[in-house]
Amino acid sequence: MTFQPRELFPDRSARDLFGAEIRRHREKADMSLRRLSEVLNYSKSHLARIEAAESLPYDDLPAKLDACFGSDGMFARIYALAKNEPFPGKFRRAIELEKRAVAITQYSCATIPGLLQTREVAQESLRIGNRHAPNAEIEAMVKARIDRQARVNGPQPPRCWFILDEAALRRAAGGPGVMRRQMASLIKCGTQSHVTLQVLPFSAGQHVEAGGSLTLYTLSDAPVMAYEESNRFGTIVEDRDAVAALQENYDLLRAMALSPRDSETLIRATMEDETSWEPPRI
């Protein structure tokens, strides 16, 4: 199968513009990614992610690119803009909606939502999802995720309603100590007056949102918008009929979930169970 490079949108994002210019200059010079990585003394896999706008470079790369292609500081100038975009393009619009929302309602199937993760869990989750990213890039993504939480925990926060699948509590991200601290953080978060936290137990059975996550953003100046996400893709939903159907799905999940008090009881029981998150004995 012929490799198809990721489509870039340089008119929408400085990250995409940076990657598009690498690709344009490289192809103009008739250089493969492998050859460019050898010239720059830079990881080929990391360079490929940068060209696809999935990663940010280290600070030294723009100068190396300008020297390689004789581009008179162009890469340095674009990088100055690109490094202000900590999230890849596929998530950026959802992050902007998150910043504007007066209410956020979210269901998460397999993982603790990013807005509720401790730093340790965020680091484990992002490392698993970005196996080839260098440590500095992982740390930048962790910081960006933790910085988002200021929106929920700061002054004048949005009204938040989280439904966590029981699988998100049971699936370890880090060792037992990391997960117990995460459970304690969930309990503390659930005591805030603007936050409602429910758990959808395994006993609830199958449901319409199994396997992914759903977020609804209530905006003060626009209709409700939805964001559906899988482990690889995220989609903004704006069509009113489609959003209404997703709102109905969320209402069904609310009805199927445990009450906030019973949810806290389940989280505490999970945290206090000595066998939780221990590797299976074979």
Coordinates of C-alpha atoms in Angstrom, one line a residue:
M1 CA 0.0 0.0 0.0
T2 CA 1.4 3.4 -1.0
F3 CA 1.9 5.7 2.0
Q4 CA -0.4 8.8 2.0
P5 CA 0.9 11.7 4.0
R6 CA -1.5 13.3 6.4
E7 CA -3.4 16.3 4.9
L8 CA -2.4 19.6 6.5
F9 CA -4.3 22.8 6.8
P10 CA -1.6 25.6 7.0
D11 CA -4.3 28.3 6.8
R12 CA -5.8 27.1 10.1
S13 CA -2.9 26.3 12.3
A14 CA 0.7 27.3 12.8
R15 CA 1.5 23.7 13.6
D16 CA 0.2 22.6 10.3
L17 CA 2.0 25.5 8.5
F18 CA 5.3 24.4 10.2
G19 CA 4.8 20.8 9.0
A20 CA 3.7 21.9 5.5
E21 CA 6.8 24.0 5.0
I22 CA 9.0 21.1 6.1
R23 CA 7.3 18.9 3.6
R24 CA 7.4 21.5 0.8
H25 CA 11.1 22.3 1.3
R26 CA 12.0 18.6 1.7
E27 CA 10.2 17.6 -1.5
K28 CA 11.6 20.6 -3.4
A29 CA 15.1 19.4 -2.4
D30 CA 14.1 15.8 -3.4
M31 CA 14.9 14.6 0.1
S32 CA 13.3 11.6 1.9
L33 CA 12.5 12.0 5.6
R34 CA 15.3 9.5 6.3
R35 CA 17.8 11.6 4.4
L36 CA 16.6 14.8 6.1
S37 CA 16.8 13.2 9.6
E38 CA 20.4 12.2 8.8
V39 CA 21.3 15.8 7.7
L40 CA 19.7 17.3 10.8
N41 CA 20.9 14.6 13.2
Y42 CA 17.3 14.3 14.3
S43 CA 15.0 11.3 15.0
K44 CA 13.2 10.2 11.8
S45 CA 10.1 9.1 13.7
H46 CA 9.9 12.4 15.6
L47 CA 10.5 14.4 12.4
A48 CA 7.7 12.5 10.7
R49 CA 5.3 13.4 13.6
I50 CA 6.4 17.1 13.3
E51 CA 5.8 17.1 9.6
A52 CA 2.3 15.6 10.2
A53 CA 1.6 18.4 12.8
E54 CA 1.3 15.7 15.5
S55 CA 4.3 16.8 17.5
L56 CA 6.2 20.0 18.3
P57 CA 10.0 20.1 17.7
Y58 CA 12.7 20.8 20.2
D59 CA 13.8 24.4 20.2
D60 CA 16.9 23.7 18.2
L61 CA 15.1 22.3 15.1
P62 CA 13.9 25.5 13.5
A63 CA 17.5 26.9 13.2
K64 CA 18.7 23.6 11.8
L65 CA 15.9 23.7 9.2
D66 CA 16.7 27.3 8.3
A67 CA 20.3 26.4 7.9
C68 CA 19.5 23.3 5.8
F69 CA 17.1 24.9 3.4
G70 CA 18.5 28.5 3.5
S71 CA 15.1 29.8 4.5
D72 CA 16.3 33.0 6.2
G73 CA 14.7 32.4 9.6
M74 CA 11.3 31.4 8.3
F75 CA 11.1 28.2 10.4
A76 CA 12.1 30.1 13.5
R77 CA 9.3 32.6 12.9
I78 CA 6.7 30.0 12.3
Y79 CA 7.8 28.0 15.4
A80 CA 7.4 31.1 17.6
L81 CA 3.6 30.8 16.7
A82 CA 3.4 27.0 16.6
K83 CA 4.7 26.5 20.1
N84 CA 1.7 28.4 21.4
E85 CA -0.5 25.6 20.2
P86 CA 0.0 22.8 22.7
F87 CA -2.8 20.6 21.3
P88 CA -2.8 18.9 17.8
G89 CA -5.4 20.3 15.4
K90 CA -7.9 17.4 15.9
F91 CA -8.4 18.5 19.5
R92 CA -8.0 22.2 19.2
R93 CA -11.6 23.2 18.4
A94 CA -12.9 21.1 21.3
I95 CA -10.5 22.8 23.6
E96 CA -11.8 26.2 22.4
L97 CA -15.3 25.1 23.1
E98 CA -14.3 23.9 26.5
K99 CA -12.9 27.4 27.3
R100 CA -16.2 29.1 26.3
A101 CA -18.6 26.7 27.8
V102 CA -20.9 27.6 30.7
A103 CA -21.7 24.0 31.2
I104 CA -19.8 20.8 30.3
T105 CA -21.4 17.4 30.5
Q106 CA -19.2 14.4 29.7
Y107 CA -19.3 10.6 29.6
S108 CA -16.0 8.7 29.5
C109 CA -15.9 4.9 28.8
A110 CA -12.4 3.7 29.2
T111 CA -10.3 6.4 30.9
I112 CA -10.6 9.1 33.5
P113 CA -11.5 12.3 31.7
G114 CA -8.6 14.7 31.2
L115 CA -10.3 17.4 33.2
L116 CA -10.2 15.1 36.2
Q117 CA -6.9 13.3 35.9
T118 CA -4.1 13.7 38.4
R119 CA -0.7 14.6 36.9
E120 CA 0.5 11.0 37.4
V121 CA -2.4 9.5 35.5
A122 CA -2.1 12.2 32.8
Q123 CA 1.5 11.3 32.3
E124 CA 0.8 7.5 32.1
S125 CA -2.1 8.0 29.7
L126 CA -0.3 10.4 27.4
R127 CA 2.8 8.1 27.3
I128 CA 0.7 5.1 26.3
G129 CA -1.1 7.1 23.6
N130 CA 2.1 8.6 22.2
R131 CA 4.6 5.8 22.5
H132 CA 7.2 7.3 20.2
A133 CA 7.1 10.9 21.5
P134 CA 10.2 12.1 23.4
N135 CA 10.0 12.8 27.1
A136 CA 10.1 16.6 26.6
E137 CA 7.0 16.4 24.4
I138 CA 5.1 14.2 26.9
E139 CA 5.9 16.7 29.6
A140 CA 4.6 19.6 27.4
M141 CA 1.3 17.6 26.8
V142 CA 0.9 16.8 30.5
K143 CA 1.4 20.5 31.4
A144 CA -1.2 21.5 28.8
R145 CA -3.7 19.0 30.1
I146 CA -3.2 20.0 33.8
D147 CA -3.5 23.7 32.7
R148 CA -6.9 23.0 31.3
Q149 CA -8.1 22.0 34.7
A150 CA -7.8 25.6 35.9
R151 CA -11.0 26.2 33.9
V152 CA -12.9 23.7 36.1
N153 CA -11.2 24.5 39.4
G154 CA -10.8 28.3 39.1
P155 CA -13.2 31.2 39.7
Q156 CA -16.5 31.2 37.8
P157 CA -16.1 27.6 36.6
P158 CA -18.6 26.0 34.2
R159 CA -21.3 23.7 35.6
C160 CA -19.8 20.2 35.2
W161 CA -21.5 16.8 35.0
F162 CA -19.2 13.8 34.6
I163 CA -20.3 10.2 34.1
L164 CA -17.5 7.7 34.4
D165 CA -17.9 4.1 33.2
E166 CA -16.8 1.7 36.0
A167 CA -14.1 0.5 33.5
A168 CA -12.4 3.8 33.9
L169 CA -12.0 3.2 37.6
R170 CA -10.8 -0.4 37.2
R171 CA -8.3 0.1 34.4
A172 CA -4.9 0.9 35.9
A173 CA -2.9 3.9 34.6
G174 CA 0.2 3.5 36.7
G175 CA 0.5 1.3 39.9
P176 CA -2.0 0.9 42.7
G177 CA -0.7 3.9 44.5
V178 CA -1.2 6.2 41.5
M179 CA -4.7 4.9 41.1
R180 CA -5.6 5.3 44.7
R181 CA -4.5 8.9 44.6
Q182 CA -6.6 9.3 41.5
M183 CA -9.7 7.9 43.3
A184 CA -9.1 10.3 46.2
S185 CA -8.9 13.2 43.7
L186 CA -12.2 12.1 42.1
I187 CA -13.9 12.1 45.5
K188 CA -12.6 15.5 46.4
C189 CA -13.7 16.9 43.0
G190 CA -17.2 15.5 43.4
T191 CA -17.7 17.5 46.6
Q192 CA -17.5 20.8 44.7
S193 CA -20.8 22.6 44.3
H194 CA -20.5 23.0 40.5
V195 CA -19.5 19.4 39.9
T196 CA -21.8 16.3 39.7
L197 CA -20.0 13.0 39.4
Q198 CA -21.7 9.7 38.6
V199 CA -20.4 6.2 37.9
L200 CA -22.0 3.9 35.3
P201 CA -21.6 0.5 36.8
F202 CA -20.9 -2.7 34.9
S203 CA -24.3 -4.0 36.1
A204 CA -26.0 -1.3 33.9
G205 CA -25.2 -3.5 30.9
Q206 CA -24.8 -2.3 27.3
H207 CA -25.7 1.2 26.2
V208 CA -25.6 3.5 23.2
E209 CA -22.3 5.2 24.0
A210 CA -20.3 2.1 24.9
G211 CA -16.7 2.2 23.5
G212 CA -16.1 6.0 23.3
S213 CA -16.6 9.3 25.0
L214 CA -19.2 12.1 24.6
T215 CA -19.0 15.7 25.7
L216 CA -21.7 18.3 25.4
Y217 CA -20.8 22.0 25.6
T218 CA -23.5 24.5 26.5
L219 CA -22.4 28.0 25.3
S220 CA -23.9 31.3 26.3
D221 CA -23.9 32.7 22.7
A222 CA -24.5 29.6 20.5
P223 CA -26.4 26.3 20.4
V224 CA -25.2 23.3 22.3
M225 CA -22.4 21.5 20.5
A226 CA -21.1 17.9 21.0
Y227 CA -17.8 16.3 20.7
E228 CA -17.4 12.5 20.2
E229 CA -14.0 10.9 20.6
S230 CA -12.5 7.5 20.2
N231 CA -8.9 6.5 20.9
R232 CA -7.8 7.8 17.5
F233 CA -10.4 10.3 16.3
G234 CA -12.4 13.2 17.6
T235 CA -15.5 14.8 15.9
I236 CA -17.3 18.0 16.6
V237 CA -21.1 17.6 16.0
E238 CA -23.0 20.8 15.2
D239 CA -26.1 19.6 13.4
R240 CA -29.0 20.3 15.8
D241 CA -30.8 17.1 15.2
A242 CA -27.6 15.1 15.7
V243 CA -26.8 17.0 18.9
A244 CA -30.4 16.5 20.2
A245 CA -30.0 12.8 19.7
L246 CA -26.7 12.8 21.6
Q247 CA -28.3 14.8 24.4
E248 CA -30.9 12.1 24.7
N249 CA -28.2 9.5 24.8
Y250 CA -26.6 11.4 27.7
D251 CA -29.9 11.7 29.5
L252 CA -30.2 7.9 29.3
L253 CA -26.7 7.4 30.7
R254 CA -27.7 9.7 33.6
A255 CA -30.7 7.5 34.3
M256 CA -28.6 4.3 34.2
A257 CA -25.8 5.6 36.4
L258 CA -25.5 5.4 40.1
S259 CA -26.5 8.4 42.2
P260 CA -23.7 10.8 43.2
R261 CA -23.7 9.4 46.7
D262 CA -23.7 5.7 45.6
S263 CA -21.0 6.6 43.0
E264 CA -18.8 8.0 45.8
T265 CA -19.3 4.8 47.7
L266 CA -18.2 2.7 44.7
I267 CA -15.1 4.9 44.2
R268 CA -14.2 4.5 47.9
A269 CA -14.7 0.7 47.8
T270 CA -12.5 0.5 44.7
M271 CA -9.8 2.6 46.4
E272 CA -9.9 0.6 49.6
D273 CA -9.9 -2.8 47.9
E274 CA -6.4 -4.2 48.3
T275 CA -6.7 -6.2 45.0
S276 CA -7.7 -3.3 42.9
W277 CA -5.2 -2.6 40.0
E278 CA -2.9 -5.5 41.1
P279 CA -1.6 -7.5 38.1
P280 CA -3.5 -10.9 37.7
R281 CA -1.9 -13.9 39.2
I282 CA -1.1 -16.6 36.7

